[in-house]
């Protein structure tokens, strides 16, 4: 699938609270496969996030600073509407395990129903990242465990700052 804007544009949507090496792995694969990949940080007002949306965007922009075809953006509302606005024809999702499958399949088929012109593409991360989730990373970091190798160095630093900030507040 192509469009008038010079190649295939993919959107990789998610919360990225925070970005993990699993996300990084999928984004790198997408950047090799598509002409442009847009990391779409979902503005979800219902969740109580650790990092604000601007913090999450800043992290992803810094981590992918040297990638000319990776863009970081935010969106809310329907993903397929956002894809249409960005002239994207592909939605990228990562699959870690069977546990991701049911939800992802529902979403992919619902999105196809909403806009048949957008195709969802699933990719699997390198094996060491198949058990990495933002939620687990946050839990481990909050309890003082090491998340080295699970997240980019910058994220590790930001997690440490958050933890320190909270302890200072409590003191
Ligand atoms: N380690 C990983 N390997 C491959 N895909 C991943 C990985 N972590 C997340 N993804 C995928 O990235 C997309 C965005 O995920 P999301 O931002 O919800 O991350 P998450 O780690 O699942 O966060 P949370 O723990 O808050 O649910 C989803 O398609 C998700 O399946
Ligand atoms: Mg998730």
PDB file of C-alpha atoms in Angstrom, residues 62-130:
ATOM      1  CA  UNK A  62      15.582  11.608  22.660  1.00  0.00           C
ATOM      2  CA  UNK A  63      15.934   7.847  22.253  1.00  0.00           C
ATOM      3  CA  UNK A  64      15.149   8.051  18.505  1.00  0.00           C
ATOM      4  CA  UNK A  65      16.943  11.336  17.848  1.00  0.00           C
ATOM      5  CA  UNK A  66      19.234   9.764  15.230  1.00  0.00           C
ATOM      6  CA  UNK A  67      16.472   7.979  13.319  1.00  0.00           C
ATOM      7  CA  UNK A  68      15.392  10.168  10.417  1.00  0.00           C
ATOM      8  CA  UNK A  69      12.225   8.165   9.710  1.00  0.00           C
ATOM      9  CA  UNK A  70      10.936   7.850  13.282  1.00  0.00           C
ATOM     10  CA  UNK A  71       8.539  10.554  14.416  1.00  0.00           C
ATOM     11  CA  UNK A  72       6.972  10.933  17.862  1.00  0.00           C
ATOM     12  CA  UNK A  73       3.515  12.432  18.199  1.00  0.00           C
ATOM     13  CA  UNK A  74       0.442  12.327  20.425  1.00  0.00           C
ATOM     14  CA  UNK A  75      -3.156  11.521  19.639  1.00  0.00           C
ATOM     15  CA  UNK A  76      -6.541  10.984  21.198  1.00  0.00           C
ATOM     16  CA  UNK A  77      -9.813   9.740  19.790  1.00  0.00           C
ATOM     17  CA  UNK A  78     -10.125   6.907  17.319  1.00  0.00           C
ATOM     18  CA  UNK A  79      -6.846   5.442  16.107  1.00  0.00           C
ATOM     19  CA  UNK A  80      -8.152   4.970  12.550  1.00  0.00           C
ATOM     20  CA  UNK A  81      -9.119   8.651  12.365  1.00  0.00           C
ATOM     21  CA  UNK A  82      -5.651   9.606  13.498  1.00  0.00           C
ATOM     22  CA  UNK A  83      -4.154   7.228  10.898  1.00  0.00           C
ATOM     23  CA  UNK A  84      -6.233   8.879   8.197  1.00  0.00           C
ATOM     24  CA  UNK A  85      -5.072  12.352   9.259  1.00  0.00           C
ATOM     25  CA  UNK A  86      -1.440  11.212   9.117  1.00  0.00           C
ATOM     26  CA  UNK A  87      -1.926   9.405   5.760  1.00  0.00           C
ATOM     27  CA  UNK A  88      -0.805   6.194   7.447  1.00  0.00           C
ATOM     28  CA  UNK A  89      -1.868   2.860   5.964  1.00  0.00           C
ATOM     29  CA  UNK A  90      -0.316   0.606   8.591  1.00  0.00           C
ATOM     30  CA  UNK A  91      -0.846   0.165  12.317  1.00  0.00           C
ATOM     31  CA  UNK A  92       2.076  -1.565  14.012  1.00  0.00           C
ATOM     32  CA  UNK A  93       1.528  -3.615  17.156  1.00  0.00           C
ATOM     33  CA  UNK A  94       3.867  -5.808  19.146  1.00  0.00           C
ATOM     34  CA  UNK A  95       2.999  -9.341  20.209  1.00  0.00           C
ATOM     35  CA  UNK A  96       4.744 -10.728  23.269  1.00  0.00           C
ATOM     36  CA  UNK A  97       2.797 -13.825  24.122  1.00  0.00           C
ATOM     37  CA  UNK A  98      -0.516 -15.569  23.692  1.00  0.00           C
ATOM     38  CA  UNK A  99      -1.840 -13.250  26.397  1.00  0.00           C
ATOM     39  CA  UNK A 100      -1.556 -10.279  24.009  1.00  0.00           C
ATOM     40  CA  UNK A 101      -3.259 -12.135  21.206  1.00  0.00           C
ATOM     41  CA  UNK A 102      -6.953 -11.986  22.052  1.00  0.00           C
ATOM     42  CA  UNK A 103      -7.085  -8.272  22.789  1.00  0.00           C
ATOM     43  CA  UNK A 104      -4.871  -7.421  19.828  1.00  0.00           C
ATOM     44  CA  UNK A 105      -6.980  -9.495  17.456  1.00  0.00           C
ATOM     45  CA  UNK A 106     -10.160  -7.778  18.642  1.00  0.00           C
ATOM     46  CA  UNK A 107      -8.587  -4.359  18.173  1.00  0.00           C
ATOM     47  CA  UNK A 108      -7.203  -5.218  14.736  1.00  0.00           C
ATOM     48  CA  UNK A 109     -10.550  -6.511  13.495  1.00  0.00           C
ATOM     49  CA  UNK A 110     -12.438  -3.586  14.996  1.00  0.00           C
ATOM     50  CA  UNK A 111     -10.044  -1.133  13.381  1.00  0.00           C
ATOM     51  CA  UNK A 112     -10.382  -2.947  10.045  1.00  0.00           C
ATOM     52  CA  UNK A 113     -14.135  -2.659  10.406  1.00  0.00           C
ATOM     53  CA  UNK A 114     -13.805   1.070  11.041  1.00  0.00           C
ATOM     54  CA  UNK A 115     -11.340   1.624   8.200  1.00  0.00           C
ATOM     55  CA  UNK A 116     -10.582  -1.268   5.805  1.00  0.00           C
ATOM     56  CA  UNK A 117      -7.782   0.724   4.194  1.00  0.00           C
ATOM     57  CA  UNK A 118      -5.565   0.511   7.254  1.00  0.00           C
ATOM     58  CA  UNK A 119      -3.768  -2.781   7.821  1.00  0.00           C
ATOM     59  CA  UNK A 120      -2.553  -3.900  11.262  1.00  0.00           C
ATOM     60  CA  UNK A 121       0.894  -5.502  11.230  1.00  0.00           C
ATOM     61  CA  UNK A 122       2.142  -7.519  14.213  1.00  0.00           C
ATOM     62  CA  UNK A 123       5.770  -7.953  15.085  1.00  0.00           C
ATOM     63  CA  UNK A 124       7.509 -10.030  17.714  1.00  0.00           C
ATOM     64  CA  UNK A 125      10.351  -8.594  19.746  1.00  0.00           C
ATOM     65  CA  UNK A 126      13.697 -10.253  20.376  1.00  0.00           C
ATOM     66  CA  UNK A 127      13.232 -13.027  22.945  1.00  0.00           C
ATOM     67  CA  UNK A 128      14.679 -11.203  25.982  1.00  0.00           C
ATOM     68  CA  UNK A 129      11.908  -8.600  25.639  1.00  0.00           C
ATOM     69  CA  UNK A 130       8.965 -10.982  25.385  1.00  0.00           C
TER      70      UNK A 130
END
